[in-house]
Short mmCIF file of C-alpha atoms in Angstrom, two decimals:
data_model
loop_
_atom_site.label_atom_id
_atom_site.label_comp_id
_atom_site.label_asym_id
_atom_site.label_seq_id
_atom_site.Cartn_x
_atom_site.Cartn_y
_atom_site.Cartn_z
CA MET A 220 -19.91 -6.09 70.25
CA THR A 221 -16.13 -5.83 70.15
CA ALA A 222 -14.37 -8.22 72.53
CA PRO A 223 -12.22 -6.52 75.20
CA GLN A 224 -8.50 -6.33 74.45
CA ILE A 225 -6.23 -8.64 76.46
CA PHE A 226 -3.01 -6.96 77.56
CA ARG A 227 0.26 -8.12 79.06
CA SER A 228 0.99 -7.27 82.70
CA VAL A 229 1.60 -3.61 83.48
CA ASP A 230 5.22 -4.34 84.48
CA GLU A 231 5.87 -6.07 81.15
CA GLN A 232 4.33 -3.18 79.22
CA ILE A 233 6.25 -0.55 81.18
CA THR A 234 9.53 -2.38 80.53
CA ALA A 235 8.89 -2.43 76.78
CA LEU A 236 7.62 1.17 76.61
CA ARG A 237 10.42 2.60 78.76
CA LYS A 238 13.14 1.31 76.39
CA GLY A 239 15.04 4.24 74.91
CA ALA A 240 12.68 6.86 76.39
CA ALA A 241 14.18 10.12 77.64
CA GLU A 242 11.29 10.97 80.00
CA ILE A 243 7.84 9.67 80.90
CA ILE A 244 5.91 12.53 82.53
CA PRO A 245 4.76 11.27 84.94
CA GLU A 246 5.54 7.54 84.88
CA GLU A 247 3.18 6.76 87.74
CA GLU A 248 0.29 8.15 85.67
CA LEU A 249 1.24 5.95 82.74
CA ARG A 250 1.30 2.95 85.06
CA ALA A 251 -2.17 3.87 86.39
CA LYS A 252 -3.55 4.34 82.86
CA LEU A 253 -2.14 0.97 81.81
CA GLU A 254 -3.69 -0.68 84.86
CA ARG A 255 -7.14 0.81 84.15
CA SER A 256 -6.79 -0.19 80.49
CA ARG A 257 -5.90 -3.75 81.45
CA VAL A 258 -8.88 -4.06 83.79
CA SER A 259 -11.37 -2.55 81.35
CA GLY A 260 -9.94 -4.13 78.22
CA LYS A 261 -10.01 -0.69 76.57
CA PRO A 262 -6.81 0.34 74.72
CA LEU A 263 -5.08 3.63 75.48
CA ARG A 264 -5.21 6.29 72.79
CA VAL A 265 -1.61 7.14 71.93
CA LYS A 266 -0.96 10.17 69.75
CA LEU A 267 2.00 11.12 67.59
CA GLY A 268 1.62 14.32 65.60
CA VAL A 269 3.86 15.02 62.61
CA ASP A 270 3.87 18.12 60.44
CA PRO A 271 4.64 17.00 56.86
CA THR A 272 7.27 19.69 56.21
CA ALA A 273 9.43 17.57 53.86
CA PRO A 274 8.67 14.66 51.51
CA ASP A 275 11.12 12.09 52.89
CA LEU A 276 11.71 10.56 56.31
CA HIS A 277 15.11 9.56 57.71
CA LEU A 278 16.06 7.34 60.64
CA GLY A 279 15.88 10.32 63.01
CA HIS A 280 12.14 10.59 62.37
CA THR A 281 11.62 6.89 63.07
CA VAL A 282 12.79 7.05 66.70
CA VAL A 283 9.41 8.36 67.89
CA LEU A 284 7.53 6.36 65.25
CA ARG A 285 9.09 3.18 66.64
CA LYS A 286 7.82 4.07 70.12
CA LEU A 287 4.32 4.48 68.68
CA LYS A 288 4.77 1.00 67.19
CA HIS A 289 5.72 -0.30 70.66
CA PHE A 290 2.38 0.95 72.05
CA GLN A 291 0.63 -0.58 69.04
CA ASP A 292 2.39 -3.91 69.66
CA GLU A 293 1.09 -3.82 73.24
CA GLY A 294 -2.47 -3.61 71.88
CA HIS A 295 -3.10 0.14 72.24
CA THR A 296 -4.54 2.49 69.62
CA ALA A 297 -1.81 4.20 67.60
CA ILE A 298 -2.99 7.59 66.33
CA PHE A 299 -0.78 8.99 63.58
CA LEU A 300 -1.80 12.63 63.36
CA VAL A 301 -0.90 14.48 60.18
CA GLY A 302 -0.52 18.15 61.07
CA ASP A 303 -1.82 19.45 57.78
CA PHE A 304 -3.24 22.56 59.50
CA THR A 305 -0.31 23.24 61.86
CA ALA A 306 2.23 22.75 59.05
CA MET A 307 0.72 25.85 57.45
CA VAL A 308 1.33 27.71 60.75
CA GLY A 309 4.95 26.59 61.26
CA ASP A 310 6.35 25.01 64.43
CA PRO A 311 8.73 27.43 66.21
CA THR A 312 10.43 24.60 68.14
CA GLY A 313 14.21 24.95 67.89
CA GLN A 314 13.93 27.86 65.49
CA SER A 315 15.98 31.04 65.89
CA GLU A 316 13.68 32.88 63.50
CA THR A 317 10.14 32.59 62.17
CA ARG A 318 9.73 29.50 60.01
CA PRO A 319 7.92 30.12 56.72
CA PRO A 320 4.61 28.21 56.59
CA LEU A 321 3.99 25.70 53.80
CA THR A 322 1.28 25.93 51.16
CA ARG A 323 -1.68 23.55 51.26
CA GLU A 324 -0.42 21.86 48.08
CA GLN A 325 3.03 21.22 49.61
CA VAL A 326 1.47 19.83 52.78
CA GLN A 327 -0.86 17.46 50.93
CA ALA A 328 1.93 16.12 48.70
CA ASN A 329 4.25 15.55 51.66
CA ALA A 330 1.50 13.95 53.75
CA GLN A 331 0.88 11.29 51.11
CA THR A 332 4.55 10.25 50.97
CA TYR A 333 4.72 10.27 54.81
CA LEU A 334 1.94 7.71 55.05
CA GLU A 335 3.60 5.44 52.49
CA GLN A 336 6.78 5.54 54.57
CA VAL A 337 5.34 5.24 58.11
CA TYR A 338 3.52 2.05 57.13
CA LYS A 339 6.92 0.44 56.84
CA LEU A 340 6.84 0.49 60.68
CA LEU A 341 3.18 0.74 61.71
CA HIS A 342 0.43 -1.79 60.97
CA PRO A 343 -1.84 0.02 58.46
CA GLU A 344 -5.05 -1.71 59.51
CA ARG A 345 -4.38 -0.97 63.20
CA THR A 346 -3.38 2.68 62.78
CA GLU A 347 -5.84 5.53 63.20
CA VAL A 348 -4.78 8.25 60.76
CA ARG A 349 -6.19 11.70 61.41
CA TYR A 350 -5.64 15.22 60.04
CA ASN A 351 -5.84 18.16 62.44
CA SER A 352 -7.55 20.31 59.84
CA GLU A 353 -10.64 18.23 60.77
CA TRP A 354 -11.11 20.30 63.94
CA LEU A 355 -8.63 23.19 63.76
CA GLY A 356 -9.87 24.24 60.32
CA GLY A 357 -13.39 24.62 61.70
CA LEU A 358 -12.60 26.64 64.85
CA SER A 359 -14.43 29.95 64.95
CA GLY A 360 -12.75 33.17 65.99
CA ILE A 361 -14.40 33.08 69.42
CA GLU A 362 -13.31 29.46 69.95
CA ILE A 363 -9.68 30.41 69.21
CA VAL A 364 -9.95 33.32 71.65
CA ARG A 365 -11.30 30.96 74.34
CA LEU A 366 -8.46 28.52 73.65
CA CYS A 367 -5.92 31.33 74.12
CA GLY A 368 -7.66 32.31 77.36
CA HIS A 369 -6.73 28.96 78.90
CA TYR A 370 -2.98 29.68 78.89
CA ARG A 371 -0.86 32.53 80.26
CA LEU A 372 1.51 34.48 78.03
CA ALA A 373 4.18 34.54 80.75
CA ARG A 374 4.32 30.74 80.75
CA MET A 375 4.46 30.62 76.96
CA LEU A 376 7.45 32.96 76.99
CA GLU A 377 9.27 30.66 79.41
CA ARG A 378 9.84 28.41 76.42
CA GLU A 379 13.57 28.29 75.70
CA ASP A 380 13.50 29.23 72.02
CA PHE A 381 11.12 32.16 72.67
CA ARG A 382 13.20 33.32 75.64
CA SER A 383 16.38 33.20 73.55
CA ARG A 384 14.83 35.18 70.71
CA LEU A 385 13.56 37.85 73.11
CA ALA A 386 17.01 38.15 74.69
CA ASN A 387 18.55 38.62 71.24
CA ASN A 388 15.88 41.13 70.12
CA GLN A 389 14.66 38.71 67.44
CA ALA A 390 11.06 38.81 66.29
CA ILE A 391 8.36 36.42 67.49
CA SER A 392 5.19 36.38 65.43
CA VAL A 393 1.82 36.02 67.17
CA HIS A 394 0.93 32.95 65.09
CA GLU A 395 3.96 31.16 66.59
CA LEU A 396 2.43 31.58 70.06
CA LEU A 397 -0.66 29.80 68.76
CA TYR A 398 1.23 26.72 67.60
CA PRO A 399 1.63 25.01 71.03
CA LEU A 400 -2.05 25.76 71.77
CA PHE A 401 -3.18 24.20 68.49
CA GLN A 402 -1.04 21.12 69.19
CA ALA A 403 -2.57 20.94 72.67
CA TYR A 404 -6.08 21.22 71.23
CA ASP A 405 -5.27 18.22 69.02
CA SER A 406 -4.99 16.18 72.23
CA VAL A 407 -8.39 17.47 73.36
CA ALA A 408 -10.02 16.58 70.03
CA LEU A 409 -8.48 13.11 70.02
CA LYS A 410 -8.95 12.46 73.77
CA ALA A 411 -5.31 11.36 73.91
CA ASP A 412 -4.12 9.31 76.88
CA VAL A 413 -0.47 9.55 75.85
CA GLU A 414 1.39 11.90 73.51
CA LEU A 415 4.81 11.10 72.05
CA GLY A 416 7.47 13.50 70.87
CA ALA A 417 11.18 14.22 70.72
CA THR A 418 12.82 15.88 73.73
CA GLU A 419 12.64 19.25 71.96
CA GLN A 420 8.84 18.88 71.94
CA LYS A 421 8.59 18.56 75.74
CA PHE A 422 7.15 22.06 76.24
CA ASN A 423 4.39 21.50 73.68
CA LEU A 424 3.48 18.12 75.19
CA LEU A 425 3.20 19.65 78.66
CA VAL A 426 0.97 22.44 77.31
CA GLY A 427 -1.27 19.63 76.07
CA ARG A 428 -1.57 18.27 79.63
CA ASP A 429 -2.68 21.69 80.90
CA ILE A 430 -5.17 22.36 78.09
CA GLN A 431 -6.81 18.94 78.44
CA ARG A 432 -7.51 19.72 82.12
CA GLU A 433 -9.00 23.08 81.12
CA TYR A 434 -11.41 21.22 78.81
CA GLY A 435 -12.41 18.76 81.53
CA GLN A 436 -10.31 15.81 80.36
CA GLN A 437 -7.71 13.72 82.16
CA SER A 438 -4.20 14.92 81.32
CA GLN A 439 -2.22 12.91 78.82
CA VAL A 440 1.10 11.34 79.76
CA ALA A 441 4.01 12.94 77.89
CA LEU A 442 6.65 10.49 76.67
CA THR A 443 9.73 11.99 75.03
CA MET A 444 12.42 10.27 72.99
CA PRO A 445 16.05 11.39 72.51
CA ILE A 446 17.22 13.20 69.40
CA LEU A 447 19.12 10.81 67.11
CA VAL A 448 22.68 11.93 66.41
CA GLY A 449 23.59 11.84 62.73
CA THR A 450 26.27 9.76 61.03
CA ASP A 451 28.86 12.47 61.76
CA GLY A 452 28.55 11.62 65.46
CA GLN A 453 28.11 15.25 66.47
CA ARG A 454 24.89 16.88 65.31
CA LYS A 455 21.21 16.01 65.12
CA MET A 456 20.43 13.85 62.09
CA SER A 457 19.31 16.19 59.34
CA LYS A 458 19.04 16.05 55.58
CA SER A 459 20.35 19.61 55.32
CA LEU A 460 23.50 18.63 57.23
CA GLY A 461 24.09 15.58 55.04
CA ASN A 462 24.45 13.29 58.08
CA TYR A 463 21.22 11.35 57.52
CA VAL A 464 20.14 7.86 56.51
CA GLY A 465 16.94 8.04 54.46
CA ILE A 466 14.48 5.17 54.86
CA THR A 467 13.68 5.24 51.13
CA GLU A 468 17.34 5.03 50.12
CA SER A 469 18.56 1.76 48.60
CA PRO A 470 19.56 -0.98 51.06
CA THR A 471 23.16 -0.68 49.86
CA GLN A 472 23.23 3.07 50.57
CA MET A 473 21.63 2.62 53.98
CA PHE A 474 24.05 -0.17 54.90
CA GLY A 475 27.11 1.87 53.94
CA LYS A 476 25.93 4.92 55.87
CA ILE A 477 25.15 2.93 59.03
CA MET A 478 28.54 1.21 58.85
CA SER A 479 30.21 4.64 58.75
CA ILE A 480 29.08 5.58 62.28
CA SER A 481 31.50 5.34 65.20
CA ASP A 482 31.61 2.28 67.46
CA GLU A 483 30.48 4.47 70.36
CA LEU A 484 27.44 5.85 68.49
CA MET A 485 26.44 2.33 67.47
CA TRP A 486 24.94 1.62 70.90
CA SER A 487 22.59 4.60 70.69
CA TYR A 488 21.38 3.28 67.33
CA TYR A 489 20.87 -0.19 68.84
CA ASP A 490 18.75 1.38 71.57
CA LEU A 491 16.68 3.77 69.47
CA LEU A 492 16.41 2.06 66.06
CA THR A 493 15.87 -1.62 66.87
CA ASP A 494 13.43 -3.71 68.86
CA PHE A 495 16.21 -5.59 70.65
CA GLY A 496 15.46 -5.66 74.37
CA PRO A 497 17.92 -4.24 76.93
CA PRO A 498 19.25 -7.74 77.90
CA VAL A 499 20.16 -8.46 74.27
CA ILE A 500 21.94 -5.11 73.83
CA VAL A 501 23.83 -5.59 77.11
CA ARG A 502 24.95 -9.05 75.95
CA VAL A 503 26.17 -7.74 72.57
CA LYS A 504 28.06 -4.92 74.33
CA GLU A 505 29.74 -7.42 76.63
CA GLU A 506 30.70 -9.65 73.70
CA VAL A 507 32.33 -6.66 72.00
CA ARG A 508 34.08 -5.58 75.21
CA THR A 509 35.54 -9.03 75.83
CA GLY A 510 36.58 -9.55 72.21
CA VAL A 511 34.09 -12.36 71.53
CA LEU A 512 32.45 -10.19 68.86
CA HIS A 513 34.28 -7.67 66.66
CA PRO A 514 32.74 -4.15 66.67
CA MET A 515 32.46 -4.37 62.87
CA ASP A 516 30.34 -7.51 63.15
CA ALA A 517 28.13 -5.89 65.82
CA LYS A 518 27.63 -2.93 63.50
CA MET A 519 26.81 -5.19 60.56
CA GLN A 520 24.19 -6.93 62.71
CA LEU A 521 22.73 -3.50 63.52
CA ALA A 522 22.65 -2.41 59.88
CA HIS A 523 21.07 -5.71 58.80
CA ASN A 524 18.34 -5.41 61.44
CA ILE A 525 17.46 -1.80 60.55
CA ILE A 526 17.39 -2.41 56.80
CA ALA A 527 15.35 -5.62 57.13
CA GLY A 528 12.67 -3.57 58.90
CA PHE A 529 12.28 -1.26 55.91
CA HIS A 530 13.24 -3.38 52.89
CA GLY A 531 12.90 -7.00 54.02
CA GLU A 532 15.31 -9.77 55.03
CA GLU A 533 16.44 -10.64 51.51
CA ALA A 534 17.39 -7.02 50.69
CA ALA A 535 19.24 -6.72 54.01
CA ARG A 536 21.18 -9.93 53.32
CA LYS A 537 22.18 -8.73 49.83
CA ALA A 538 23.31 -5.35 51.21
CA SER A 539 25.33 -7.14 53.89
CA ASP A 540 26.97 -9.43 51.32
CA GLU A 541 27.74 -6.45 49.07
CA PHE A 542 29.35 -4.54 51.94
CA ARG A 543 31.45 -7.52 52.94
CA ARG A 544 32.57 -8.08 49.36
CA VAL A 545 33.51 -4.45 48.74
CA PHE A 546 34.86 -3.26 52.06
CA ARG A 547 36.27 -6.40 53.62
CA GLU A 548 37.46 -8.27 50.55
CA ARG A 549 38.16 -5.09 48.59
CA GLN A 550 36.24 -6.27 45.55
CA ALA A 551 34.51 -3.82 43.27
CA PRO A 552 30.83 -3.09 43.93
CA ASP A 553 28.32 -4.15 41.31
CA GLU A 554 27.38 -0.49 40.88
CA ALA A 555 30.92 0.94 40.44
CA PRO A 556 30.67 4.22 38.47
CA VAL A 557 31.85 4.14 34.85
CA ARG A 558 33.98 6.89 33.26
CA LYS A 559 34.64 6.99 29.52
CA LEU A 560 37.97 8.41 28.25
CA GLN A 561 39.16 9.21 24.74
CA ARG A 562 42.26 7.41 23.45
CA GLY A 563 45.44 9.41 23.79
CA GLU A 564 48.98 9.54 25.14
CA PRO A 565 50.04 7.55 28.23
CA LYS A 566 49.34 9.41 31.46
CA ARG A 567 50.75 9.26 34.98
CA LEU A 568 48.30 7.46 37.21
CA ALA A 569 48.64 10.11 39.94
CA VAL A 570 47.47 12.77 37.46
CA LEU A 571 44.62 10.57 36.25
CA LEU A 572 43.40 9.97 39.81
CA VAL A 573 43.03 13.73 40.32
CA GLU A 574 41.21 14.14 36.99
CA LEU A 575 38.83 11.34 37.95
CA ALA A 576 38.21 12.95 41.38
CA LEU A 577 39.57 9.83 43.08
CA ALA A 578 42.18 11.96 44.87
CA PRO A 579 42.06 15.65 45.84
CA SER A 580 45.59 16.43 44.64
CA ARG A 581 48.59 14.85 42.95
CA SER A 582 50.56 14.78 46.21
CA GLU A 583 47.67 13.02 47.96
CA ALA A 584 47.41 10.54 45.07
CA GLU A 585 51.13 9.77 45.30
CA ARG A 586 50.91 9.37 49.09
CA LEU A 587 48.07 6.89 48.64
CA MET A 588 50.05 4.96 46.05
CA LYS A 589 53.13 4.77 48.30
CA GLN A 590 50.90 3.24 50.99
CA GLY A 591 49.67 0.57 48.57
CA GLY A 592 46.18 2.03 48.49
CA VAL A 593 45.77 2.20 44.69
CA GLU A 594 45.08 -0.81 42.46
CA ILE A 595 44.40 -1.34 38.77
CA ASN A 596 42.49 -4.54 38.07
CA GLY A 597 43.42 -5.81 41.53
CA GLU A 598 47.17 -5.15 41.25
CA ARG A 599 48.90 -2.51 43.34
CA ALA A 600 50.22 0.47 41.41
CA ASP A 601 53.44 2.23 42.41
CA VAL A 602 53.97 5.95 42.38
CA LYS A 603 55.61 5.94 38.92
CA LYS A 604 52.80 4.02 37.25
CA GLU A 605 51.71 5.25 33.82
CA VAL A 606 48.40 4.29 32.25
CA ASP A 607 48.35 3.40 28.55
CA LEU A 608 45.42 5.26 26.98
CA SER A 609 46.45 4.61 23.37
CA LYS A 610 44.28 1.49 22.98
CA SER A 611 40.59 0.79 23.46
CA GLY A 612 39.73 -1.27 26.52
CA GLU A 613 38.62 -1.01 30.12
CA PHE A 614 40.12 -1.37 33.58
CA LEU A 615 39.04 -1.03 37.20
CA VAL A 616 40.68 1.49 39.52
CA ARG A 617 40.51 1.32 43.31
CA ALA A 618 41.75 4.37 45.29
CA GLY A 619 41.65 3.88 49.05
CA LYS A 620 39.22 1.50 50.73
CA LYS A 621 35.97 2.72 49.27
CA LYS A 622 36.52 4.45 45.92
CA PHE A 623 36.12 2.35 42.78
CA MET A 624 35.76 3.44 39.16
CA ARG A 625 35.52 1.47 35.95
CA ILE A 626 37.42 3.23 33.15
CA VAL A 627 36.43 2.64 29.52
CA VAL A 628 38.90 3.87 26.86
CA GLU A 629 37.25 4.44 23.48
#
């Protein structure tokens, strides 16, 4: 017989689980579920469903994953649900037009890479991995009709993205109306006590509460997490927008991208992408405000913490050292790109910078040189500088703070 789980106090759990959350609907129900769980020694079943629509995860995806880890750390059952069936339907959330469904082959390939990546956060042996094709794939026609009969069309059309598309005379396919019901049925099949999702998933999570009641179950608690803003500081993190930090990118790439965010955005990343408690984050903020800690150092601490979680402490330390060497001490990175040139006549450096794509135009190159922002082998180059290309050899060019290139003349 399995020994009952021993949990921390409800107040301690609530404090940890509330961190970074946008909404807990309703919080008093979560508190009651935690209390019953603590008395019985039976863990809550906490569900996070993900449709494997792309092969790689970025930090934006990990916000909700990290919350699932928080439940897991508190001793509850983390259910990572792969939406292999619903991915072939297509989630209409946030879509202004019908999303094309994926093929079974695409879904299976993406699902495998997802699992490899999520285990960087979740404990593999303590994670219940399920696929919703297990139950959705076997539903008969009459069972789907009965499922639809448990929800009113008028309420479904209250959903913001559906309402907007109707107002703009844009098409809504019938299969899109089924998506929230299928997601809700997942909660029935899994007997979920809690479902996690981003704020844009709130409608679907609330449908799950209603459908569970219709099937004679207690309603799940819906816990939503904020959308992570991308490195541009304006829009949702997205690979298509180029403002993302991929969790499979090299530690050096991740470090550089995190260091590029604004000082203001840094605090959102501290809250949503680390396990630092609120008192720690408040203390770091105060140290920055009073000048005890430089914002750059606070950001480096953030980047180190995030990267260590995915690549390990040693990789995070090396990435931190590399960043400090390149961006603070203006030394060339170990991986500076190499460009080979044929021997020829001497050339104005301003012209060469444009040819090497180190400056967008000759005037911009000359402006940079006047400001002392261009170096050859560590020595500043003035605006009249000519480069001797008549002999074989190599030299290192720095243009601005971040652009380095090693030139090899053959």
